[in-house]
mmCIF file of N, CA and C in Angstrom:
data_model
loop_
_atom_site.group_PDB
_atom_site.id
_atom_site.type_symbol
_atom_site.label_atom_id
_atom_site.label_comp_id
_atom_site.label_asym_id
_atom_site.label_seq_id
_atom_site.Cartn_x
_atom_site.Cartn_y
_atom_site.Cartn_z
ATOM 1 N N UNK A 1 69.557 107.927 136.695
ATOM 2 C CA UNK A 1 68.599 108.698 135.933
ATOM 3 C C UNK A 1 67.519 107.736 135.430
ATOM 4 N N UNK A 2 66.249 108.081 135.586
ATOM 5 C CA UNK A 2 65.178 107.219 135.089
ATOM 6 C C UNK A 2 65.270 107.067 133.574
ATOM 7 N N UNK A 3 64.862 105.917 133.060
ATOM 8 C CA UNK A 3 64.943 105.618 131.634
ATOM 9 C C UNK A 3 64.216 106.667 130.799
ATOM 10 N N UNK A 4 63.018 107.064 131.186
ATOM 11 C CA UNK A 4 62.268 108.047 130.405
ATOM 12 C C UNK A 4 63.003 109.381 130.321
ATOM 13 N N UNK A 5 63.620 109.807 131.389
ATOM 14 C CA UNK A 5 64.356 111.072 131.377
ATOM 15 C C UNK A 5 65.555 110.967 130.446
ATOM 16 N N UNK A 6 66.240 109.828 130.480
ATOM 17 C CA UNK A 6 67.386 109.621 129.586
ATOM 18 C C UNK A 6 66.937 109.652 128.125
ATOM 19 N N UNK A 7 65.881 108.921 127.821
ATOM 20 C CA UNK A 7 65.412 108.848 126.442
ATOM 21 C C UNK A 7 64.905 110.188 125.947
ATOM 22 N N UNK A 8 64.290 110.957 126.812
ATOM 23 C CA UNK A 8 63.764 112.265 126.425
ATOM 24 C C UNK A 8 64.887 113.215 126.032
ATOM 25 N N UNK A 9 66.083 113.042 126.587
ATOM 26 C CA UNK A 9 67.204 113.941 126.290
ATOM 27 C C UNK A 9 68.090 113.432 125.173
ATOM 28 N N UNK A 10 67.900 112.223 124.738
ATOM 29 C CA UNK A 10 68.763 111.637 123.727
ATOM 30 C C UNK A 10 68.355 112.074 122.327
ATOM 31 N N UNK A 11 69.333 112.350 121.464
ATOM 32 C CA UNK A 11 69.048 112.673 120.062
ATOM 33 C C UNK A 11 68.582 111.454 119.280
ATOM 34 N N UNK A 12 68.877 110.267 119.760
ATOM 35 C CA UNK A 12 68.580 109.059 118.998
ATOM 36 C C UNK A 12 67.160 108.560 119.219
ATOM 37 N N UNK A 13 66.473 109.082 120.202
ATOM 38 C CA UNK A 13 65.138 108.610 120.516
ATOM 39 C C UNK A 13 64.176 109.774 120.587
ATOM 40 N N UNK A 14 62.940 109.486 120.297
ATOM 41 C CA UNK A 14 61.910 110.511 120.318
ATOM 42 C C UNK A 14 60.780 109.985 121.178
ATOM 43 N N UNK A 15 60.401 110.719 122.198
ATOM 44 C CA UNK A 15 59.303 110.256 123.038
ATOM 45 C C UNK A 15 58.071 110.060 122.166
ATOM 46 N N UNK A 16 57.373 108.976 122.368
ATOM 47 C CA UNK A 16 56.274 108.572 121.516
ATOM 48 C C UNK A 16 55.137 109.571 121.464
ATOM 49 N N UNK A 17 54.948 110.389 122.499
ATOM 50 C CA UNK A 17 53.847 111.346 122.504
ATOM 51 C C UNK A 17 53.944 112.300 121.319
ATOM 52 N N UNK A 18 55.166 112.578 120.839
ATOM 53 C CA UNK A 18 55.336 113.459 119.685
ATOM 54 C C UNK A 18 54.738 112.837 118.433
ATOM 55 N N UNK A 19 54.565 111.536 118.428
ATOM 56 C CA UNK A 19 54.004 110.859 117.272
ATOM 57 C C UNK A 19 52.580 110.383 117.554
ATOM 58 N N UNK A 20 51.957 110.929 118.588
ATOM 59 C CA UNK A 20 50.573 110.614 118.884
ATOM 60 C C UNK A 20 50.355 109.324 119.643
ATOM 61 N N UNK A 21 51.405 108.773 120.234
ATOM 62 C CA UNK A 21 51.299 107.538 120.999
ATOM 63 C C UNK A 21 51.569 107.859 122.455
ATOM 64 N N UNK A 22 50.703 107.454 123.329
ATOM 65 C CA UNK A 22 50.866 107.715 124.754
ATOM 66 C C UNK A 22 52.062 106.952 125.291
ATOM 67 N N UNK A 23 52.775 107.552 126.250
ATOM 68 C CA UNK A 23 53.911 106.857 126.847
ATOM 69 C C UNK A 23 53.454 105.664 127.674
ATOM 70 N N UNK A 24 52.166 105.574 127.949
ATOM 71 C CA UNK A 24 51.677 104.364 128.626
ATOM 72 C C UNK A 24 51.576 103.215 127.627
ATOM 73 N N UNK A 25 51.455 103.536 126.321
ATOM 74 C CA UNK A 25 51.390 102.508 125.279
ATOM 75 C C UNK A 25 52.783 102.051 124.860
ATOM 76 N N UNK A 26 53.725 102.978 124.829
ATOM 77 C CA UNK A 26 55.090 102.647 124.409
ATOM 78 C C UNK A 26 56.038 103.649 125.056
ATOM 79 N N UNK A 27 57.222 103.197 125.424
ATOM 80 C CA UNK A 27 58.180 104.099 126.063
ATOM 81 C C UNK A 27 58.783 105.107 125.097
ATOM 82 N N UNK A 28 59.149 104.659 123.906
ATOM 83 C CA UNK A 28 59.813 105.550 122.969
ATOM 84 C C UNK A 28 59.740 104.978 121.570
ATOM 85 N N UNK A 29 60.043 105.833 120.615
ATOM 86 C CA UNK A 29 60.144 105.439 119.223
ATOM 87 C C UNK A 29 61.602 105.602 118.832
ATOM 88 N N UNK A 30 62.209 104.555 118.288
ATOM 89 C CA UNK A 30 63.591 104.639 117.837
ATOM 90 C C UNK A 30 63.598 105.311 116.476
ATOM 91 N N UNK A 31 64.382 106.373 116.349
ATOM 92 C CA UNK A 31 64.488 107.064 115.070
ATOM 93 C C UNK A 31 65.506 106.342 114.198
ATOM 94 N N UNK A 32 65.221 106.298 112.910
ATOM 95 C CA UNK A 32 66.160 105.687 111.974
ATOM 96 C C UNK A 32 67.331 106.630 111.767
ATOM 97 N N UNK A 33 68.535 106.059 111.749
ATOM 98 C CA UNK A 33 69.754 106.851 111.645
ATOM 99 C C UNK A 33 70.541 106.442 110.399
ATOM 100 N N UNK A 34 71.320 107.370 109.910
ATOM 101 C CA UNK A 34 72.211 107.155 108.771
ATOM 102 C C UNK A 34 73.569 107.756 109.102
ATOM 103 N N UNK A 35 74.617 107.203 108.519
ATOM 104 C CA UNK A 35 75.948 107.789 108.645
ATOM 105 C C UNK A 35 76.206 108.664 107.430
ATOM 106 N N UNK A 36 76.908 109.771 107.665
ATOM 107 C CA UNK A 36 77.268 110.667 106.578
ATOM 108 C C UNK A 36 78.749 111.033 106.727
ATOM 109 N N UNK A 37 79.463 111.009 105.598
ATOM 110 C CA UNK A 37 80.877 111.373 105.560
ATOM 111 C C UNK A 37 80.975 112.783 105.002
ATOM 112 N N UNK A 38 81.610 113.677 105.764
ATOM 113 C CA UNK A 38 81.789 115.056 105.308
ATOM 114 C C UNK A 38 83.279 115.346 105.179
ATOM 115 N N UNK A 39 83.620 116.167 104.194
ATOM 116 C CA UNK A 39 85.037 116.389 103.893
ATOM 117 C C UNK A 39 85.368 117.848 103.585
ATOM 118 N N UNK A 40 84.400 118.738 103.746
ATOM 119 C CA UNK A 40 84.647 120.136 103.399
ATOM 120 C C UNK A 40 83.982 121.091 104.365
ATOM 121 N N UNK A 41 83.058 121.885 103.868
ATOM 122 C CA UNK A 41 82.454 122.962 104.642
ATOM 123 C C UNK A 41 81.592 122.479 105.805
ATOM 124 N N UNK A 42 81.227 121.196 105.839
ATOM 125 C CA UNK A 42 80.418 120.657 106.938
ATOM 126 C C UNK A 42 81.270 120.146 108.105
ATOM 127 N N UNK A 43 82.588 120.107 107.949
ATOM 128 C CA UNK A 43 83.457 119.605 109.013
ATOM 129 C C UNK A 43 83.501 120.583 110.183
ATOM 130 N N UNK A 44 83.911 120.052 111.340
ATOM 131 C CA UNK A 44 84.038 120.882 112.539
ATOM 132 C C UNK A 44 84.925 122.089 112.253
ATOM 133 N N UNK A 45 84.463 123.262 112.715
ATOM 134 C CA UNK A 45 85.223 124.485 112.540
ATOM 135 C C UNK A 45 85.048 125.143 111.181
ATOM 136 N N UNK A 46 84.297 124.534 110.280
ATOM 137 C CA UNK A 46 84.090 125.102 108.943
ATOM 138 C C UNK A 46 82.752 125.828 108.886
ATOM 139 N N UNK A 47 82.535 126.549 107.814
ATOM 140 C CA UNK A 47 81.407 127.484 107.698
ATOM 141 C C UNK A 47 80.019 126.860 107.807
ATOM 142 N N UNK A 48 79.838 125.623 107.396
ATOM 143 C CA UNK A 48 78.498 125.022 107.380
ATOM 144 C C UNK A 48 78.303 123.939 108.446
ATOM 145 N N UNK A 49 79.223 123.839 109.372
ATOM 146 C CA UNK A 49 79.108 122.788 110.398
ATOM 147 C C UNK A 49 77.814 122.896 111.201
ATOM 148 N N UNK A 50 77.227 124.089 111.263
ATOM 149 C CA UNK A 50 75.973 124.293 112.003
ATOM 150 C C UNK A 50 74.865 123.365 111.507
ATOM 151 N N UNK A 51 74.933 122.908 110.262
ATOM 152 C CA UNK A 51 73.912 122.007 109.734
ATOM 153 C C UNK A 51 73.982 120.614 110.359
ATOM 154 N N UNK A 52 75.045 120.335 111.082
ATOM 155 C CA UNK A 52 75.193 119.048 111.772
ATOM 156 C C UNK A 52 74.997 119.194 113.275
ATOM 157 N N UNK A 53 74.318 120.234 113.698
ATOM 158 C CA UNK A 53 74.128 120.503 115.132
ATOM 159 C C UNK A 53 73.430 119.348 115.854
ATOM 160 N N UNK A 54 72.522 118.654 115.196
ATOM 161 C CA UNK A 54 71.804 117.542 115.824
ATOM 162 C C UNK A 54 72.500 116.196 115.609
ATOM 163 N N UNK A 55 73.577 116.198 114.843
ATOM 164 C CA UNK A 55 74.273 114.956 114.503
ATOM 165 C C UNK A 55 75.210 114.520 115.622
ATOM 166 N N UNK A 56 75.539 113.236 115.607
ATOM 167 C CA UNK A 56 76.497 112.689 116.568
ATOM 168 C C UNK A 56 77.793 112.371 115.834
ATOM 169 N N UNK A 57 78.887 112.963 116.299
ATOM 170 C CA UNK A 57 80.208 112.729 115.712
ATOM 171 C C UNK A 57 80.648 111.305 116.022
ATOM 172 N N UNK A 58 80.989 110.542 114.979
ATOM 173 C CA UNK A 58 81.438 109.159 115.164
ATOM 174 C C UNK A 58 82.949 109.024 115.068
ATOM 175 N N UNK A 59 83.601 110.000 114.457
ATOM 176 C CA UNK A 59 85.054 109.950 114.356
ATOM 177 C C UNK A 59 85.549 110.411 112.997
ATOM 178 N N UNK A 60 86.856 110.478 112.898
ATOM 179 C CA UNK A 60 87.507 110.845 111.640
ATOM 180 C C UNK A 60 87.790 109.584 110.855
ATOM 181 N N UNK A 61 87.849 109.735 109.552
ATOM 182 C CA UNK A 61 88.118 108.581 108.710
ATOM 183 C C UNK A 61 88.584 109.013 107.336
ATOM 184 N N UNK A 62 88.840 108.030 106.489
ATOM 185 C CA UNK A 62 89.306 108.333 105.137
ATOM 186 C C UNK A 62 88.516 107.541 104.105
ATOM 187 N N UNK A 63 88.358 108.167 102.958
ATOM 188 C CA UNK A 63 87.708 107.549 101.807
ATOM 189 C C UNK A 63 88.803 107.285 100.791
ATOM 190 N N UNK A 64 89.085 106.022 100.599
ATOM 191 C CA UNK A 64 90.193 105.634 99.717
ATOM 192 C C UNK A 64 89.748 105.535 98.269
ATOM 193 N N UNK A 65 90.679 105.803 97.393
ATOM 194 C CA UNK A 65 90.463 105.783 95.947
ATOM 195 C C UNK A 65 89.481 106.856 95.490
ATOM 196 N N UNK A 66 89.477 107.963 96.218
ATOM 197 C CA UNK A 66 88.775 109.185 95.835
ATOM 198 C C UNK A 66 89.761 110.334 95.984
ATOM 199 N N UNK A 67 89.615 111.338 95.125
ATOM 200 C CA UNK A 67 90.468 112.528 95.212
ATOM 201 C C UNK A 67 89.602 113.735 95.539
ATOM 202 N N UNK A 68 90.238 114.703 96.159
ATOM 203 C CA UNK A 68 89.622 115.967 96.539
ATOM 204 C C UNK A 68 89.962 116.991 95.459
ATOM 205 N N UNK A 69 88.974 117.789 95.075
ATOM 206 C CA UNK A 69 89.183 118.813 94.055
ATOM 207 C C UNK A 69 88.690 120.157 94.569
ATOM 208 N N UNK A 70 89.394 121.215 94.208
ATOM 209 C CA UNK A 70 88.946 122.573 94.531
ATOM 210 C C UNK A 70 87.968 122.980 93.427
ATOM 211 N N UNK A 71 86.684 123.065 93.783
ATOM 212 C CA UNK A 71 85.662 123.432 92.816
ATOM 213 C C UNK A 71 85.544 124.958 92.752
ATOM 214 N N UNK A 72 85.516 125.580 93.877
ATOM 215 C CA UNK A 72 85.479 127.040 94.029
ATOM 216 C C UNK A 72 85.997 127.281 95.440
ATOM 217 N N UNK A 73 85.206 127.945 96.285
ATOM 218 C CA UNK A 73 85.560 128.093 97.694
ATOM 219 C C UNK A 73 85.207 126.828 98.465
ATOM 220 N N UNK A 74 84.672 125.843 97.786
ATOM 221 C CA UNK A 74 84.267 124.567 98.381
ATOM 222 C C UNK A 74 84.886 123.414 97.591
ATOM 223 N N UNK A 75 84.990 122.246 98.228
ATOM 224 C CA UNK A 75 85.586 121.098 97.552
ATOM 225 C C UNK A 75 84.541 120.164 96.934
ATOM 226 N N UNK A 76 85.035 119.278 96.138
ATOM 227 C CA UNK A 76 84.254 118.159 95.616
ATOM 228 C C UNK A 76 85.159 116.946 95.595
ATOM 229 N N UNK A 77 84.573 115.774 95.558
ATOM 230 C CA UNK A 77 85.370 114.547 95.450
ATOM 231 C C UNK A 77 84.886 113.747 94.250
ATOM 232 N N UNK A 78 85.832 112.994 93.678
ATOM 233 C CA UNK A 78 85.548 112.104 92.554
ATOM 234 C C UNK A 78 86.403 110.854 92.731
ATOM 235 N N UNK A 79 85.937 109.720 92.202
ATOM 236 C CA UNK A 79 86.765 108.512 92.265
ATOM 237 C C UNK A 79 88.104 108.735 91.551
ATOM 238 N N UNK A 80 89.171 108.303 92.201
ATOM 239 C CA UNK A 80 90.515 108.421 91.610
ATOM 240 C C UNK A 80 91.427 107.451 92.346
ATOM 241 N N UNK A 81 91.829 106.409 91.673
ATOM 242 C CA UNK A 81 92.650 105.363 92.282
ATOM 243 C C UNK A 81 93.951 105.925 92.845
ATOM 244 N N UNK A 82 94.299 105.463 94.055
ATOM 245 C CA UNK A 82 95.543 105.854 94.690
ATOM 246 C C UNK A 82 95.468 107.121 95.535
ATOM 247 N N UNK A 83 94.331 107.783 95.544
ATOM 248 C CA UNK A 83 94.153 109.001 96.335
ATOM 249 C C UNK A 83 93.315 108.685 97.570
ATOM 250 N N UNK A 84 93.278 109.635 98.490
ATOM 251 C CA UNK A 84 92.552 109.440 99.744
ATOM 252 C C UNK A 84 92.023 110.787 100.230
ATOM 253 N N UNK A 85 90.765 110.790 100.647
ATOM 254 C CA UNK A 85 90.136 111.998 101.179
ATOM 255 C C UNK A 85 89.909 111.798 102.671
ATOM 256 N N UNK A 86 90.388 112.739 103.474
ATOM 257 C CA UNK A 86 90.192 112.680 104.922
ATOM 258 C C UNK A 86 88.964 113.504 105.291
ATOM 259 N N UNK A 87 88.190 112.990 106.241
ATOM 260 C CA UNK A 87 86.989 113.704 106.651
ATOM 261 C C UNK A 87 86.466 113.196 107.979
ATOM 262 N N UNK A 88 85.189 113.462 108.212
ATOM 263 C CA UNK A 88 84.540 113.112 109.478
ATOM 264 C C UNK A 88 83.248 112.363 109.195
ATOM 265 N N UNK A 89 82.915 111.444 110.098
ATOM 266 C CA UNK A 89 81.683 110.661 109.969
ATOM 267 C C UNK A 89 80.743 111.063 111.097
ATOM 268 N N UNK A 90 79.489 111.319 110.724
ATOM 269 C CA UNK A 90 78.448 111.698 111.672
ATOM 270 C C UNK A 90 77.261 110.761 111.515
ATOM 271 N N UNK A 91 76.540 110.598 112.592
ATOM 272 C CA UNK A 91 75.284 109.869 112.564
ATOM 273 C C UNK A 91 74.176 110.926 112.582
ATOM 274 N N UNK A 92 73.305 110.878 111.572
ATOM 275 C CA UNK A 92 72.204 111.828 111.487
ATOM 276 C C UNK A 92 70.892 111.063 111.378
ATOM 277 N N UNK A 93 69.800 111.737 111.669
ATOM 278 C CA UNK A 93 68.490 111.125 111.519
ATOM 279 C C UNK A 93 68.155 111.045 110.025
ATOM 280 N N UNK A 94 67.583 109.926 109.615
ATOM 281 C CA UNK A 94 67.207 109.728 108.221
ATOM 282 C C UNK A 94 66.340 110.883 107.728
ATOM 283 N N UNK A 95 65.475 111.379 108.589
ATOM 284 C CA UNK A 95 64.585 112.475 108.188
ATOM 285 C C UNK A 95 65.342 113.770 107.886
ATOM 286 N N UNK A 96 66.617 113.864 108.275
ATOM 287 C CA UNK A 96 67.423 115.052 107.996
ATOM 288 C C UNK A 96 68.157 114.977 106.658
ATOM 289 N N UNK A 97 68.121 113.817 105.985
ATOM 290 C CA UNK A 97 68.819 113.686 104.699
ATOM 291 C C UNK A 97 68.300 114.654 103.630
ATOM 292 N N UNK A 98 66.988 114.898 103.504
ATOM 293 C CA UNK A 98 66.550 115.865 102.488
ATOM 294 C C UNK A 98 67.131 117.266 102.703
ATOM 295 N N UNK A 99 67.277 117.688 103.951
ATOM 296 C CA UNK A 99 67.882 118.998 104.221
ATOM 297 C C UNK A 99 69.354 118.994 103.808
ATOM 298 N N UNK A 100 70.054 117.886 104.070
ATOM 299 C CA UNK A 100 71.459 117.783 103.651
ATOM 300 C C UNK A 100 71.544 117.795 102.118
ATOM 301 N N UNK A 101 70.622 117.075 101.459
ATOM 302 C CA UNK A 101 70.592 117.060 99.990
ATOM 303 C C UNK A 101 70.407 118.472 99.438
ATOM 304 N N UNK A 102 69.517 119.231 100.061
ATOM 305 C CA UNK A 102 69.262 120.600 99.601
ATOM 306 C C UNK A 102 70.513 121.463 99.766
ATOM 307 N N UNK A 103 71.192 121.347 100.912
ATOM 308 C CA UNK A 103 72.408 122.124 101.140
ATOM 309 C C UNK A 103 73.477 121.771 100.103
ATOM 310 N N UNK A 104 73.644 120.483 99.838
ATOM 311 C CA UNK A 104 74.703 120.017 98.940
ATOM 312 C C UNK A 104 74.372 120.181 97.459
ATOM 313 N N UNK A 105 73.113 120.471 97.131
ATOM 314 C CA UNK A 105 72.738 120.563 95.721
ATOM 315 C C UNK A 105 72.683 119.197 95.078
ATOM 316 N N UNK A 106 72.167 118.226 95.824
ATOM 317 C CA UNK A 106 72.071 116.850 95.329
ATOM 318 C C UNK A 106 71.264 116.837 94.034
ATOM 319 N N UNK A 107 71.751 116.083 93.060
ATOM 320 C CA UNK A 107 71.169 115.943 91.722
ATOM 321 C C UNK A 107 71.539 117.112 90.799
ATOM 322 N N UNK A 108 72.176 118.131 91.342
ATOM 323 C CA UNK A 108 72.648 119.241 90.503
ATOM 324 C C UNK A 108 74.169 119.309 90.544
ATOM 325 N N UNK A 109 74.734 119.601 91.724
ATOM 326 C CA UNK A 109 76.190 119.665 91.877
ATOM 327 C C UNK A 109 76.788 118.350 92.339
ATOM 328 N N UNK A 110 76.040 117.627 93.147
ATOM 329 C CA UNK A 110 76.543 116.398 93.769
ATOM 330 C C UNK A 110 75.510 115.284 93.647
ATOM 331 N N UNK A 111 76.020 114.064 93.751
ATOM 332 C CA UNK A 111 75.170 112.876 93.859
ATOM 333 C C UNK A 111 75.509 112.200 95.183
ATOM 334 N N UNK A 112 74.478 111.887 95.962
ATOM 335 C CA UNK A 112 74.705 111.205 97.245
ATOM 336 C C UNK A 112 74.854 109.713 96.974
ATOM 337 N N UNK A 113 75.977 109.144 97.449
ATOM 338 C CA UNK A 113 76.270 107.724 97.241
ATOM 339 C C UNK A 113 76.759 107.094 98.537
ATOM 340 N N UNK A 114 76.487 105.788 98.717
ATOM 341 C CA UNK A 114 77.025 105.036 99.860
ATOM 342 C C UNK A 114 78.470 104.669 99.546
ATOM 343 N N UNK A 115 79.335 104.927 100.515
ATOM 344 C CA UNK A 115 80.756 104.611 100.376
ATOM 345 C C UNK A 115 81.214 103.902 101.651
ATOM 346 N N UNK A 116 82.394 103.342 101.596
ATOM 347 C CA UNK A 116 82.993 102.696 102.768
ATOM 348 C C UNK A 116 84.121 103.579 103.280
ATOM 349 N N UNK A 117 84.015 103.954 104.551
ATOM 350 C CA UNK A 117 85.004 104.812 105.186
ATOM 351 C C UNK A 117 85.875 103.971 106.105
ATOM 352 N N UNK A 118 87.181 104.184 106.050
ATOM 353 C CA UNK A 118 88.112 103.545 106.975
ATOM 354 C C UNK A 118 88.292 104.515 108.145
ATOM 355 N N UNK A 119 87.814 104.097 109.313
ATOM 356 C CA UNK A 119 87.891 104.951 110.491
ATOM 357 C C UNK A 119 89.311 104.934 111.051
ATOM 358 N N UNK A 120 89.609 105.897 111.919
ATOM 359 C CA UNK A 120 90.955 105.999 112.503
ATOM 360 C C UNK A 120 91.382 104.722 113.214
ATOM 361 N N UNK A 121 90.444 104.000 113.814
ATOM 362 C CA UNK A 121 90.792 102.771 114.534
ATOM 363 C C UNK A 121 90.905 101.558 113.612
ATOM 364 N N UNK A 122 90.748 101.762 112.290
ATOM 365 C CA UNK A 122 90.864 100.679 111.319
ATOM 366 C C UNK A 122 89.541 100.013 110.968
ATOM 367 N N UNK A 123 88.495 100.302 111.718
ATOM 368 C CA UNK A 123 87.184 99.716 111.406
ATOM 369 C C UNK A 123 86.612 100.392 110.158
ATOM 370 N N UNK A 124 85.631 99.731 109.572
ATOM 371 C CA UNK A 124 84.983 100.249 108.366
ATOM 372 C C UNK A 124 83.556 100.655 108.700
ATOM 373 N N UNK A 125 83.119 101.757 108.110
ATOM 374 C CA UNK A 125 81.737 102.210 108.270
ATOM 375 C C UNK A 125 81.178 102.564 106.903
ATOM 376 N N UNK A 126 79.956 102.156 106.649
ATOM 377 C CA UNK A 126 79.232 102.601 105.465
ATOM 378 C C UNK A 126 78.659 103.976 105.785
ATOM 379 N N UNK A 127 78.726 104.880 104.839
ATOM 380 C CA UNK A 127 78.223 106.230 105.052
ATOM 381 C C UNK A 127 77.828 106.837 103.710
ATOM 382 N N UNK A 128 76.919 107.784 103.768
ATOM 383 C CA UNK A 128 76.599 108.578 102.588
ATOM 384 C C UNK A 128 77.697 109.603 102.382
ATOM 385 N N UNK A 129 78.035 109.852 101.126
ATOM 386 C CA UNK A 129 78.970 110.920 100.778
ATOM 387 C C UNK A 129 78.427 111.626 99.543
ATOM 388 N N UNK A 130 78.761 112.891 99.424
ATOM 389 C CA UNK A 130 78.329 113.671 98.270
ATOM 390 C C UNK A 130 79.475 113.743 97.268
ATOM 391 N N UNK A 131 79.243 113.121 96.099
ATOM 392 C CA UNK A 131 80.250 113.005 95.044
ATOM 393 C C UNK A 131 79.969 114.089 93.999
ATOM 394 N N UNK A 132 80.992 114.852 93.650
ATOM 395 C CA UNK A 132 80.826 115.921 92.671
ATOM 396 C C UNK A 132 80.320 115.333 91.356
ATOM 397 N N UNK A 133 79.326 115.973 90.754
ATOM 398 C CA UNK A 133 78.621 115.417 89.597
ATOM 399 C C UNK A 133 79.329 115.650 88.260
ATOM 400 N N UNK A 134 80.324 116.526 88.225
ATOM 401 C CA UNK A 134 80.967 116.888 86.967
ATOM 402 C C UNK A 134 82.443 116.507 86.976
ATOM 403 N N UNK A 135 83.037 116.534 85.810
ATOM 404 C CA UNK A 135 84.473 116.319 85.744
ATOM 405 C C UNK A 135 85.157 117.539 86.354
ATOM 406 N N UNK A 136 86.066 117.298 87.260
ATOM 407 C CA UNK A 136 86.781 118.397 87.916
ATOM 408 C C UNK A 136 87.900 118.893 87.009
ATOM 409 N N UNK A 137 88.149 120.194 87.044
ATOM 410 C CA UNK A 137 89.193 120.766 86.200
ATOM 411 C C UNK A 137 90.469 121.092 86.978
ATOM 412 N N UNK A 138 90.396 121.081 88.319
ATOM 413 C CA UNK A 138 91.596 121.338 89.117
ATOM 414 C C UNK A 138 92.389 120.045 89.285
ATOM 415 N N UNK A 139 93.602 120.171 89.793
ATOM 416 C CA UNK A 139 94.443 118.996 90.033
ATOM 417 C C UNK A 139 93.873 118.181 91.195
ATOM 418 N N UNK A 140 93.930 116.853 91.103
ATOM 419 C CA UNK A 140 93.452 116.025 92.206
ATOM 420 C C UNK A 140 94.377 116.141 93.415
ATOM 421 N N UNK A 141 93.782 116.087 94.602
ATOM 422 C CA UNK A 141 94.537 116.212 95.845
ATOM 423 C C UNK A 141 94.176 115.057 96.775
ATOM 424 N N UNK A 142 95.117 114.663 97.611
ATOM 425 C CA UNK A 142 94.857 113.724 98.700
ATOM 426 C C UNK A 142 94.971 114.505 99.992
ATOM 427 N N UNK A 143 94.133 114.165 100.974
ATOM 428 C CA UNK A 143 94.265 114.807 102.271
ATOM 429 C C UNK A 143 92.975 115.380 102.779
ATOM 430 N N UNK A 144 93.126 116.467 103.562
ATOM 431 C CA UNK A 144 92.016 117.097 104.265
ATOM 432 C C UNK A 144 91.813 118.518 103.759
ATOM 433 N N UNK A 145 90.574 118.847 103.417
ATOM 434 C CA UNK A 145 90.231 120.188 102.954
ATOM 435 C C UNK A 145 90.623 121.203 104.037
ATOM 436 N N UNK A 146 91.247 122.251 103.650
ATOM 437 C CA UNK A 146 91.691 123.260 104.611
ATOM 438 C C UNK A 146 93.152 123.089 104.977
ATOM 439 N N UNK A 147 93.668 121.859 104.856
ATOM 440 C CA UNK A 147 95.086 121.607 105.102
ATOM 441 C C UNK A 147 95.886 121.672 103.800
ATOM 442 N N UNK A 148 95.177 121.727 102.683
ATOM 443 C CA UNK A 148 95.851 121.671 101.384
ATOM 444 C C UNK A 148 96.074 123.047 100.797
#
């Protein structure tokens, strides 16, 4: 497959013509990417997973020393030593973070913070996670939302 055809179909690259640059001047523009850790309604098979349609699944992982709380029909997480939250890590375009913030209620219900995720293979990945902004009133849980 020619390089231009490959790049045109890839989510990670944007043909330069979309940004007003001729492909004779440059082959492509690399889009900035961010990792995001999801643990509730954004996970595969859950109600809001459609918001990650353009994202690339990187794998499952765990966030250690955080607990999962039942806020309502959706979960929240808060720091809690000895607990572990299971979830999924996705690579998204940096330009998509404001849409994710809007969905999550960033600055109202949640605060977006960088955390370290332990992936299934034992490697570590830095990722954004949405941390519940208030003290949770339900019992803390370890595990995966939907399995509890």
